[in-house]
mmCIF file of C-alpha atoms in Angstrom:
data_model
loop_
_atom_site.group_PDB
_atom_site.id
_atom_site.type_symbol
_atom_site.label_atom_id
_atom_site.label_comp_id
_atom_site.label_asym_id
_atom_site.label_seq_id
_atom_site.Cartn_x
_atom_site.Cartn_y
_atom_site.Cartn_z
ATOM 1 C CA MET A 77 131.359 -89.230 54.793
ATOM 2 C CA GLN A 78 135.004 -90.352 54.878
ATOM 3 C CA ASN A 79 133.488 -93.683 56.462
ATOM 4 C CA ARG A 80 130.571 -93.824 53.998
ATOM 5 C CA ARG A 81 133.252 -93.305 50.698
ATOM 6 C CA GLN A 82 135.706 -96.097 52.107
ATOM 7 C CA PHE A 83 132.546 -98.584 52.580
ATOM 8 C CA ILE A 84 131.505 -97.767 48.983
ATOM 9 C CA LYS A 85 135.217 -98.408 47.703
ATOM 10 C CA LYS A 86 135.146 -101.941 49.306
ATOM 11 C CA ALA A 87 131.946 -102.699 48.201
ATOM 12 C CA GLY A 88 133.015 -102.095 44.725
ATOM 13 C CA LEU A 89 136.335 -104.027 45.093
ATOM 14 C CA ALA A 90 134.483 -106.835 46.276
ATOM 15 C CA GLY A 91 132.233 -106.530 43.543
ATOM 16 C CA VAL A 92 135.254 -106.853 40.842
ATOM 17 C CA THR A 93 136.742 -109.961 42.785
ATOM 18 C CA ALA A 94 133.286 -111.724 42.917
ATOM 19 C CA ALA A 95 131.887 -110.836 39.365
ATOM 20 C CA GLY A 96 134.933 -109.422 37.392
ATOM 21 C CA THR A 97 133.080 -106.350 37.208
ATOM 22 C CA SER A 98 132.078 -103.238 39.611
ATOM 23 C CA ALA A 99 128.232 -102.881 39.885
ATOM 24 C CA LEU A 100 126.915 -100.942 42.672
ATOM 25 C CA ALA A 101 122.913 -101.425 43.630
ATOM 26 C CA THR A 102 121.096 -98.180 43.370
ATOM 27 C CA PRO A 103 119.001 -97.735 46.380
ATOM 28 C CA TYR A 104 115.278 -96.414 45.968
ATOM 29 C CA VAL A 105 115.139 -92.935 47.004
ATOM 30 C CA ARG A 106 111.588 -91.344 47.391
ATOM 31 C CA ALA A 107 111.013 -88.272 45.828
ATOM 32 C CA GLN A 108 111.008 -85.243 48.014
ATOM 33 C CA SER A 109 107.960 -83.940 46.962
ATOM 34 C CA PRO A 110 105.071 -86.319 45.902
ATOM 35 C CA ILE A 111 102.887 -85.738 42.883
ATOM 36 C CA ARG A 112 100.078 -83.863 44.195
ATOM 37 C CA TRP A 113 96.642 -83.061 42.203
ATOM 38 C CA ARG A 114 93.462 -80.939 42.850
ATOM 39 C CA MET A 115 90.316 -82.795 42.819
ATOM 40 C CA GLN A 116 86.812 -81.344 42.818
ATOM 41 C CA THR A 117 83.915 -83.112 43.437
ATOM 42 C CA TYR A 118 80.063 -82.268 42.794
ATOM 43 C CA ALA A 119 79.186 -83.298 46.318
ATOM 44 C CA GLY A 120 78.971 -80.816 49.652
ATOM 45 C CA VAL A 121 80.792 -81.694 52.417
ATOM 46 C CA ALA A 122 78.707 -84.015 54.437
ATOM 47 C CA LEU A 123 77.850 -85.949 51.148
ATOM 48 C CA ALA A 124 81.547 -86.186 50.051
ATOM 49 C CA GLU A 125 82.274 -88.118 53.061
ATOM 50 C CA HIS A 126 80.490 -91.008 51.460
ATOM 51 C CA VAL A 127 80.598 -90.816 47.502
ATOM 52 C CA ILE A 128 84.439 -90.041 47.324
ATOM 53 C CA LYS A 129 86.403 -89.343 50.376
ATOM 54 C CA PRO A 130 86.887 -92.933 51.453
ATOM 55 C CA ALA A 131 88.171 -93.537 48.248
ATOM 56 C CA ILE A 132 90.334 -90.805 47.999
ATOM 57 C CA ASP A 133 91.815 -91.277 51.397
ATOM 58 C CA ALA A 134 92.462 -95.022 50.348
ATOM 59 C CA PHE A 135 94.625 -93.802 47.664
ATOM 60 C CA ASN A 136 96.493 -91.578 49.675
ATOM 61 C CA LYS A 137 97.465 -94.321 52.146
ATOM 62 C CA VAL A 138 98.460 -96.794 49.539
ATOM 63 C CA ALA A 139 100.199 -94.184 47.210
ATOM 64 C CA ASP A 140 102.761 -93.962 50.622
ATOM 65 C CA GLY A 141 103.792 -90.438 49.790
ATOM 66 C CA GLU A 142 104.259 -90.827 46.194
ATOM 67 C CA MET A 143 101.288 -88.972 45.294
ATOM 68 C CA VAL A 144 98.753 -87.189 47.293
ATOM 69 C CA ILE A 145 95.448 -86.030 46.073
ATOM 70 C CA GLU A 146 94.089 -82.892 47.708
ATOM 71 C CA LEU A 147 90.019 -83.581 47.723
ATOM 72 C CA TYR A 148 87.689 -80.338 47.373
ATOM 73 C CA THR A 149 84.179 -80.207 47.585
ATOM 74 C CA ALA A 150 81.089 -78.618 45.784
ATOM 75 C CA ASP A 151 82.141 -75.157 44.217
ATOM 76 C CA GLN A 152 85.365 -74.691 46.529
ATOM 77 C CA ILE A 153 87.754 -74.032 43.790
ATOM 78 C CA VAL A 154 85.253 -73.374 40.798
ATOM 79 C CA PRO A 155 81.483 -73.293 40.550
ATOM 80 C CA THR A 156 80.406 -76.495 39.317
ATOM 81 C CA GLY A 157 79.131 -75.776 35.974
ATOM 82 C CA GLU A 158 82.897 -74.319 35.157
ATOM 83 C CA LEU A 159 84.214 -77.549 36.363
ATOM 84 C CA PHE A 160 85.021 -79.144 32.968
ATOM 85 C CA ARG A 161 86.689 -76.093 31.822
ATOM 86 C CA ALA A 162 88.803 -75.752 34.793
ATOM 87 C CA MET A 163 90.158 -79.210 34.677
ATOM 88 C CA GLN A 164 90.528 -78.810 30.746
ATOM 89 C CA ALA A 165 93.175 -75.945 31.628
ATOM 90 C CA GLY A 166 94.585 -77.680 34.328
ATOM 91 C CA THR A 167 93.418 -75.427 37.292
ATOM 92 C CA ILE A 168 92.117 -78.914 38.718
ATOM 93 C CA ASP A 169 93.864 -82.047 38.045
ATOM 94 C CA ALA A 170 90.495 -84.199 38.366
ATOM 95 C CA VAL A 171 86.827 -84.042 38.873
ATOM 96 C CA GLN A 172 83.854 -86.386 39.868
ATOM 97 C CA SER A 173 80.740 -85.078 38.678
ATOM 98 C CA ASP A 174 77.752 -85.880 36.171
ATOM 99 C CA GLU A 175 78.390 -84.112 32.505
ATOM 100 C CA ASP A 176 75.036 -82.794 32.709
ATOM 101 C CA SER A 177 75.923 -80.533 36.129
ATOM 102 C CA MET A 178 79.406 -79.495 34.520
ATOM 103 C CA ALA A 179 78.714 -78.593 31.132
ATOM 104 C CA ALA A 180 80.717 -80.994 29.498
ATOM 105 C CA PRO A 181 80.951 -79.958 25.861
ATOM 106 C CA VAL A 182 79.914 -83.554 24.215
ATOM 107 C CA ASP A 183 76.717 -84.889 23.016
ATOM 108 C CA VAL A 184 76.612 -87.804 25.769
ATOM 109 C CA SER A 185 76.463 -84.864 28.178
ATOM 110 C CA VAL A 186 72.584 -84.920 28.427
ATOM 111 C CA PHE A 187 72.755 -88.807 29.529
ATOM 112 C CA GLY A 188 74.947 -87.773 32.460
ATOM 113 C CA GLY A 189 73.135 -87.192 36.010
ATOM 114 C CA TYR A 190 69.509 -88.027 35.896
ATOM 115 C CA PHE A 191 68.064 -88.708 32.340
ATOM 116 C CA PRO A 192 64.832 -89.262 32.593
ATOM 117 C CA SER A 193 63.463 -93.118 32.955
ATOM 118 C CA ALA A 194 67.089 -94.199 31.772
ATOM 119 C CA THR A 195 67.392 -96.522 34.790
ATOM 120 C CA ARG A 196 65.279 -98.081 37.300
ATOM 121 C CA TYR A 197 67.871 -99.643 39.743
ATOM 122 C CA SER A 198 71.372 -98.864 40.664
ATOM 123 C CA LEU A 199 72.888 -101.934 39.036
ATOM 124 C CA ASP A 200 71.726 -101.005 35.901
ATOM 125 C CA VAL A 201 74.265 -98.028 35.440
ATOM 126 C CA PRO A 202 77.436 -100.580 35.587
ATOM 127 C CA VAL A 203 75.667 -103.157 33.628
ATOM 128 C CA LEU A 204 74.883 -100.517 30.739
ATOM 129 C CA PHE A 205 78.572 -99.313 30.702
ATOM 130 C CA ASN A 206 80.421 -102.584 31.076
ATOM 131 C CA GLN A 207 78.058 -105.224 29.306
ATOM 132 C CA TYR A 208 75.922 -103.119 26.682
ATOM 133 C CA GLY A 209 78.315 -100.637 25.392
ATOM 134 C CA LEU A 210 78.147 -97.462 27.146
ATOM 135 C CA LYS A 211 81.778 -97.403 28.079
ATOM 136 C CA GLU A 212 83.110 -97.394 24.735
ATOM 137 C CA ILE A 213 80.994 -94.762 23.498
ATOM 138 C CA TRP A 214 81.695 -92.220 26.677
ATOM 139 C CA GLU A 215 85.603 -93.143 25.618
ATOM 140 C CA GLU A 216 84.709 -91.922 21.789
ATOM 141 C CA ALA A 217 83.091 -89.034 22.913
ATOM 142 C CA TYR A 218 85.865 -87.741 25.317
ATOM 143 C CA SER A 219 88.446 -88.972 22.757
ATOM 144 C CA GLU A 220 87.398 -85.534 20.566
ATOM 145 C CA VAL A 221 87.530 -83.142 23.669
ATOM 146 C CA GLU A 222 91.210 -81.871 24.135
ATOM 147 C CA ASN A 223 92.883 -82.453 27.276
ATOM 148 C CA VAL A 224 90.262 -84.114 29.322
ATOM 149 C CA THR A 225 90.114 -87.787 29.941
ATOM 150 C CA TRP A 226 86.946 -89.568 31.278
ATOM 151 C CA LEU A 227 87.929 -92.840 33.420
ATOM 152 C CA SER A 228 84.918 -94.371 34.736
ATOM 153 C CA ALA A 229 81.064 -94.047 35.325
ATOM 154 C CA GLY A 230 79.256 -95.372 38.276
ATOM 155 C CA SER A 231 75.667 -95.165 39.752
ATOM 156 C CA TRP A 232 74.334 -92.759 42.757
ATOM 157 C CA ASP A 233 70.861 -92.795 44.006
ATOM 158 C CA PRO A 234 67.115 -92.300 42.447
ATOM 159 C CA CYS A 235 65.979 -88.912 41.812
ATOM 160 C CA HIS A 236 62.990 -88.210 43.999
ATOM 161 C CA PHE A 237 61.119 -84.778 44.940
ATOM 162 C CA ASN A 238 61.305 -83.793 48.525
ATOM 163 C CA THR A 239 59.622 -80.832 49.421
ATOM 164 C CA THR A 240 57.736 -78.215 51.488
ATOM 165 C CA LYS A 241 54.390 -79.241 50.303
ATOM 166 C CA PRO A 242 52.550 -82.450 49.494
ATOM 167 C CA ILE A 243 52.862 -84.095 46.191
ATOM 168 C CA ARG A 244 49.862 -86.369 45.435
ATOM 169 C CA SER A 245 48.965 -85.638 41.957
ATOM 170 C CA LEU A 246 50.684 -84.016 38.801
ATOM 171 C CA GLU A 247 48.811 -81.118 39.544
ATOM 172 C CA ASP A 248 50.683 -80.564 42.762
ATOM 173 C CA LEU A 249 53.900 -80.026 40.776
ATOM 174 C CA LYS A 250 52.697 -77.009 39.083
ATOM 175 C CA GLY A 251 54.408 -73.756 40.237
ATOM 176 C CA LEU A 252 57.108 -75.991 42.424
ATOM 177 C CA ARG A 253 60.181 -73.913 42.658
ATOM 178 C CA VAL A 254 62.819 -76.857 43.097
ATOM 179 C CA TYR A 255 66.721 -77.506 42.847
ATOM 180 C CA THR A 256 67.359 -79.785 39.882
ATOM 181 C CA PHE A 257 69.819 -80.812 37.489
ATOM 182 C CA PRO A 258 69.963 -79.223 33.933
ATOM 183 C CA THR A 259 68.021 -81.857 31.798
ATOM 184 C CA ALA A 260 65.448 -82.918 34.585
ATOM 185 C CA GLY A 261 64.732 -79.302 34.860
ATOM 186 C CA ARG A 262 63.989 -78.998 31.186
ATOM 187 C CA PHE A 263 61.987 -82.249 31.307
ATOM 188 C CA LEU A 264 60.021 -81.501 34.584
ATOM 189 C CA SER A 265 59.216 -77.884 33.322
ATOM 190 C CA GLN A 266 56.273 -79.251 31.082
ATOM 191 C CA PHE A 267 54.586 -80.314 34.063
ATOM 192 C CA GLY A 268 54.702 -76.794 35.657
ATOM 193 C CA VAL A 269 57.866 -77.309 37.888
ATOM 194 C CA VAL A 270 59.943 -74.197 38.029
ATOM 195 C CA PRO A 271 63.918 -75.453 37.903
ATOM 196 C CA VAL A 272 66.040 -73.262 39.982
ATOM 197 C CA ASN A 273 70.088 -73.019 39.549
ATOM 198 C CA ILE A 274 71.991 -72.161 42.675
ATOM 199 C CA PRO A 275 75.110 -73.805 44.247
ATOM 200 C CA TYR A 276 74.605 -76.764 45.996
ATOM 201 C CA GLU A 277 75.675 -75.654 49.482
ATOM 202 C CA ASP A 278 72.914 -72.904 49.043
ATOM 203 C CA ALA A 279 69.966 -75.488 48.449
ATOM 204 C CA GLU A 280 69.105 -76.115 52.227
ATOM 205 C CA VAL A 281 68.971 -72.217 53.271
ATOM 206 C CA ALA A 282 67.030 -71.278 50.196
ATOM 207 C CA VAL A 283 64.240 -73.822 51.263
ATOM 208 C CA GLN A 284 64.403 -71.998 54.701
ATOM 209 C CA THR A 285 63.970 -68.425 53.292
ATOM 210 C CA GLY A 286 61.107 -69.581 50.823
ATOM 211 C CA GLU A 287 63.269 -69.237 47.118
ATOM 212 C CA LEU A 288 62.841 -72.992 46.709
ATOM 213 C CA ASP A 289 60.292 -75.291 47.788
ATOM 214 C CA GLY A 290 62.417 -78.278 47.583
ATOM 215 C CA MET A 291 64.525 -80.640 45.652
ATOM 216 C CA ALA A 292 64.393 -83.026 42.758
ATOM 217 C CA TRP A 293 67.951 -83.755 43.112
ATOM 218 C CA SER A 294 68.583 -87.065 45.145
ATOM 219 C CA GLY A 295 67.126 -89.954 46.850
ATOM 220 C CA ILE A 296 66.207 -90.019 50.634
ATOM 221 C CA THR A 297 69.691 -90.769 51.789
ATOM 222 C CA GLU A 298 70.980 -87.736 50.649
ATOM 223 C CA ASP A 299 68.015 -85.826 52.008
ATOM 224 C CA TYR A 300 68.915 -87.102 56.016
ATOM 225 C CA THR A 301 72.944 -87.311 55.018
ATOM 226 C CA VAL A 302 73.000 -83.435 53.901
ATOM 227 C CA GLY A 303 70.319 -81.886 56.131
ATOM 228 C CA TRP A 304 67.808 -81.490 53.520
ATOM 229 C CA ALA A 305 65.073 -83.684 55.391
ATOM 230 C CA ASP A 306 65.489 -80.861 58.316
ATOM 231 C CA VAL A 307 64.111 -78.297 56.125
ATOM 232 C CA THR A 308 61.373 -80.112 53.974
ATOM 233 C CA ASN A 309 58.625 -82.282 54.876
ATOM 234 C CA TYR A 310 57.499 -84.698 52.164
ATOM 235 C CA PHE A 311 59.220 -87.344 50.030
ATOM 236 C CA LEU A 312 57.751 -88.192 46.905
ATOM 237 C CA THR A 313 57.944 -92.457 46.362
ATOM 238 C CA ASN A 314 57.784 -91.857 42.347
ATOM 239 C CA ASN A 315 61.163 -91.296 41.035
ATOM 240 C CA ILE A 316 62.214 -89.563 37.695
ATOM 241 C CA THR A 317 65.236 -91.721 37.113
ATOM 242 C CA GLY A 318 66.139 -94.894 39.074
ATOM 243 C CA ALA A 319 69.988 -93.983 39.481
ATOM 244 C CA TRP A 320 72.299 -90.993 38.634
ATOM 245 C CA ILE A 321 75.240 -91.309 36.282
ATOM 246 C CA GLY A 322 78.433 -89.973 37.753
ATOM 247 C CA SER A 323 81.942 -90.171 36.479
ATOM 248 C CA PHE A 324 85.313 -89.531 37.243
ATOM 249 C CA PHE A 325 87.633 -87.222 34.947
ATOM 250 C CA ALA A 326 91.275 -86.345 34.818
ATOM 251 C CA ASN A 327 93.315 -83.541 32.820
ATOM 252 C CA THR A 328 94.798 -85.515 30.450
ATOM 253 C CA GLU A 329 98.402 -84.520 30.684
ATOM 254 C CA ARG A 330 98.178 -84.994 34.393
ATOM 255 C CA TRP A 331 97.005 -88.493 33.629
ATOM 256 C CA ASN A 332 99.641 -89.371 31.525
ATOM 257 C CA ALA A 333 102.313 -88.038 33.850
ATOM 258 C CA ILE A 334 101.681 -90.241 36.590
ATOM 259 C CA PRO A 335 103.076 -93.820 36.398
ATOM 260 C CA GLU A 336 101.154 -96.843 35.010
ATOM 261 C CA ARG A 337 100.777 -98.218 38.933
ATOM 262 C CA LEU A 338 99.609 -95.014 40.149
ATOM 263 C CA GLN A 339 96.648 -95.142 37.426
ATOM 264 C CA THR A 340 96.011 -98.483 38.308
ATOM 265 C CA LEU A 341 95.702 -97.856 42.073
ATOM 266 C CA PHE A 342 93.244 -94.993 40.942
ATOM 267 C CA ARG A 343 90.823 -96.945 38.660
ATOM 268 C CA LEU A 344 90.828 -99.718 41.554
ATOM 269 C CA CYS A 345 89.899 -96.905 43.973
ATOM 270 C CA MET A 346 87.166 -95.655 41.704
ATOM 271 C CA ASP A 347 85.981 -99.045 41.428
ATOM 272 C CA SER A 348 86.079 -98.789 45.263
ATOM 273 C CA SER A 349 83.948 -96.009 45.470
ATOM 274 C CA HIS A 350 81.408 -97.109 42.955
ATOM 275 C CA TYR A 351 81.039 -100.530 45.048
ATOM 276 C CA TYR A 352 80.438 -98.329 48.584
ATOM 277 C CA ARG A 353 77.732 -96.279 46.887
ATOM 278 C CA GLN A 354 75.896 -99.181 45.532
ATOM 279 C CA HIS A 355 75.197 -100.572 49.150
ATOM 280 C CA TRP A 356 75.124 -97.397 50.920
ATOM 281 C CA TYR A 357 72.108 -95.649 48.873
ATOM 282 C CA TRP A 358 70.422 -98.984 48.499
ATOM 283 C CA GLY A 359 70.254 -99.808 51.902
ATOM 284 C CA GLY A 360 69.937 -96.291 52.865
ATOM 285 C CA GLU A 361 66.706 -95.860 50.610
ATOM 286 C CA ALA A 362 65.020 -98.572 52.049
ATOM 287 C CA LYS A 363 66.114 -97.872 56.068
ATOM 288 C CA LEU A 364 64.924 -94.238 55.697
ATOM 289 C CA ARG A 365 61.804 -94.711 54.026
ATOM 290 C CA THR A 366 60.541 -97.374 56.742
ATOM 291 C CA GLU A 367 62.407 -95.912 59.879
ATOM 292 C CA GLY A 368 62.747 -92.279 58.748
ATOM 293 C CA THR A 369 60.835 -89.901 61.070
ATOM 294 C CA LYS A 370 61.644 -86.352 59.182
ATOM 295 C CA LEU A 371 59.551 -87.137 55.758
ATOM 296 C CA GLU A 372 56.355 -88.178 55.198
ATOM 297 C CA LEU A 373 56.175 -90.215 52.119
ATOM 298 C CA THR A 374 53.205 -89.230 49.173
ATOM 299 C CA THR A 375 52.722 -90.996 46.127
ATOM 300 C CA ILE A 376 51.395 -90.250 42.781
ATOM 301 C CA PRO A 377 49.166 -93.151 41.401
ATOM 302 C CA GLU A 378 50.867 -95.294 39.187
ATOM 303 C CA ALA A 379 48.258 -94.570 36.134
ATOM 304 C CA GLU A 380 48.737 -90.929 36.459
ATOM 305 C CA TRP A 381 52.535 -91.112 36.691
ATOM 306 C CA LYS A 382 52.367 -93.021 33.412
ATOM 307 C CA GLN A 383 52.251 -89.603 31.864
ATOM 308 C CA VAL A 384 55.537 -88.855 33.179
ATOM 309 C CA GLU A 385 56.860 -91.755 31.781
ATOM 310 C CA ASP A 386 55.512 -91.594 28.321
ATOM 311 C CA ALA A 387 56.743 -87.460 28.146
ATOM 312 C CA ALA A 388 60.335 -89.466 29.071
ATOM 313 C CA GLU A 389 60.026 -91.727 25.849
ATOM 314 C CA LYS A 390 59.276 -88.537 23.746
ATOM 315 C CA LEU A 391 62.296 -87.022 25.042
ATOM 316 C CA TRP A 392 64.113 -90.155 24.292
ATOM 317 C CA GLU A 393 63.372 -90.141 20.788
ATOM 318 C CA GLU A 394 64.410 -85.859 20.903
ATOM 319 C CA ILE A 395 67.697 -86.747 22.166
ATOM 320 C CA ALA A 396 68.186 -89.322 19.750
ATOM 321 C CA GLY A 397 67.696 -87.136 16.670
ATOM 322 C CA GLU A 398 70.223 -84.574 18.047
ATOM 323 C CA SER A 399 73.518 -86.619 16.755
ATOM 324 C CA GLU A 400 74.186 -90.123 15.450
ATOM 325 C CA ARG A 401 75.889 -90.572 18.833
ATOM 326 C CA SER A 402 72.972 -89.770 20.858
ATOM 327 C CA ALA A 403 70.900 -92.218 18.628
ATOM 328 C CA ARG A 404 73.385 -94.982 19.586
ATOM 329 C CA VAL A 405 72.788 -94.269 23.138
ATOM 330 C CA VAL A 406 69.187 -94.409 23.130
ATOM 331 C CA GLN A 407 68.975 -97.606 21.205
ATOM 332 C CA ILE A 408 71.132 -99.243 23.907
ATOM 333 C CA LEU A 409 68.801 -97.972 26.669
ATOM 334 C CA LYS A 410 65.697 -99.345 24.741
ATOM 335 C CA ASN A 411 67.501 -102.648 23.928
ATOM 336 C CA TYR A 412 68.444 -103.031 27.762
ATOM 337 C CA ARG A 413 64.783 -102.046 28.774
ATOM 338 C CA ASP A 414 63.342 -104.503 26.762
ATOM 339 C CA THR A 415 65.654 -107.215 27.902
ATOM 340 C CA MET A 416 64.629 -106.194 31.735
ATOM 341 C CA ARG A 417 61.097 -106.399 30.997
ATOM 342 C CA LYS A 418 61.221 -109.841 29.198
ATOM 343 C CA ALA A 419 63.474 -111.072 32.073
ATOM 344 C CA GLY A 420 60.631 -110.135 34.606
ATOM 345 C CA PRO A 421 61.183 -109.914 38.221
ATOM 346 C CA PRO A 422 63.341 -109.044 39.880
ATOM 347 C CA TYR A 423 64.981 -107.230 37.092
ATOM 348 C CA ARG A 424 61.557 -105.236 36.126
ATOM 349 C CA TYR A 425 58.367 -105.816 37.667
ATOM 350 C CA ALA A 426 56.198 -103.687 35.120
#
């Protein structure tokens, strides 16, 4: 300590001689305790390995000890349906989920997850948010909610049925007990589907015990990744929606408390996550349809499936009447759909 004091004293005197004043540079000292966040995803362990963990691992590495995000998977801290309130209260600092599943108290929550026929391909989601105005509408909606900040939306896989029984007509949907999202379940119930709400990690066992006949939750990539292809036999190629809309959220107080550079780093990692899912799901859907050996593919004829698409149109109008903001979203979806149809292949083939 004595030697250190002598060194500082000499350095200070040298500074006075050279510059006429004494100025000792303050060295950078890393905080003893890093900023710690707890983040929970909607995804179970196996799925989280792809849809979120790579991005959070990258964030923690680049943050270099200044901040650490502890990642929790589906229902580990709170049930998925309570995620929003837990984040708002500060029990959880950040969330990855769709609004529909976690009952976000905003009028746009119905469009999160699988809103019937809203998308055809995964690229539709980033285009709708970044070029057609959904980003600004989501920011507007969440600005009215206390202590929750919406950060970014991205696309996941399409919504198909994977079941223990074959589906080759709309008649085959009647009485099927399926694990699905709230709005998708509300929509499918008109065709005789019985929506069942259980924890994500319980779905596989529920099929094995006969409580469920399958899922209307994901594409074929997820079916194989999480084990659902091991307990079901059939995959319906018709989809309810071409891409799931999921988002990242943070507790506003916690978000505002971190330095801007860490906010920027988090945004870059969200973009990285969005990009990874684009190619992981897109390639996986095709590869497993053609090379997968666990699920037999079935299809409802296009002319018959049109009844489902027509019913989706009616749902759009119903939702548009619920709020002025919902009406704006529905109009954007219509405008986008019309543009894609006019553009023709490869944007739309029908």
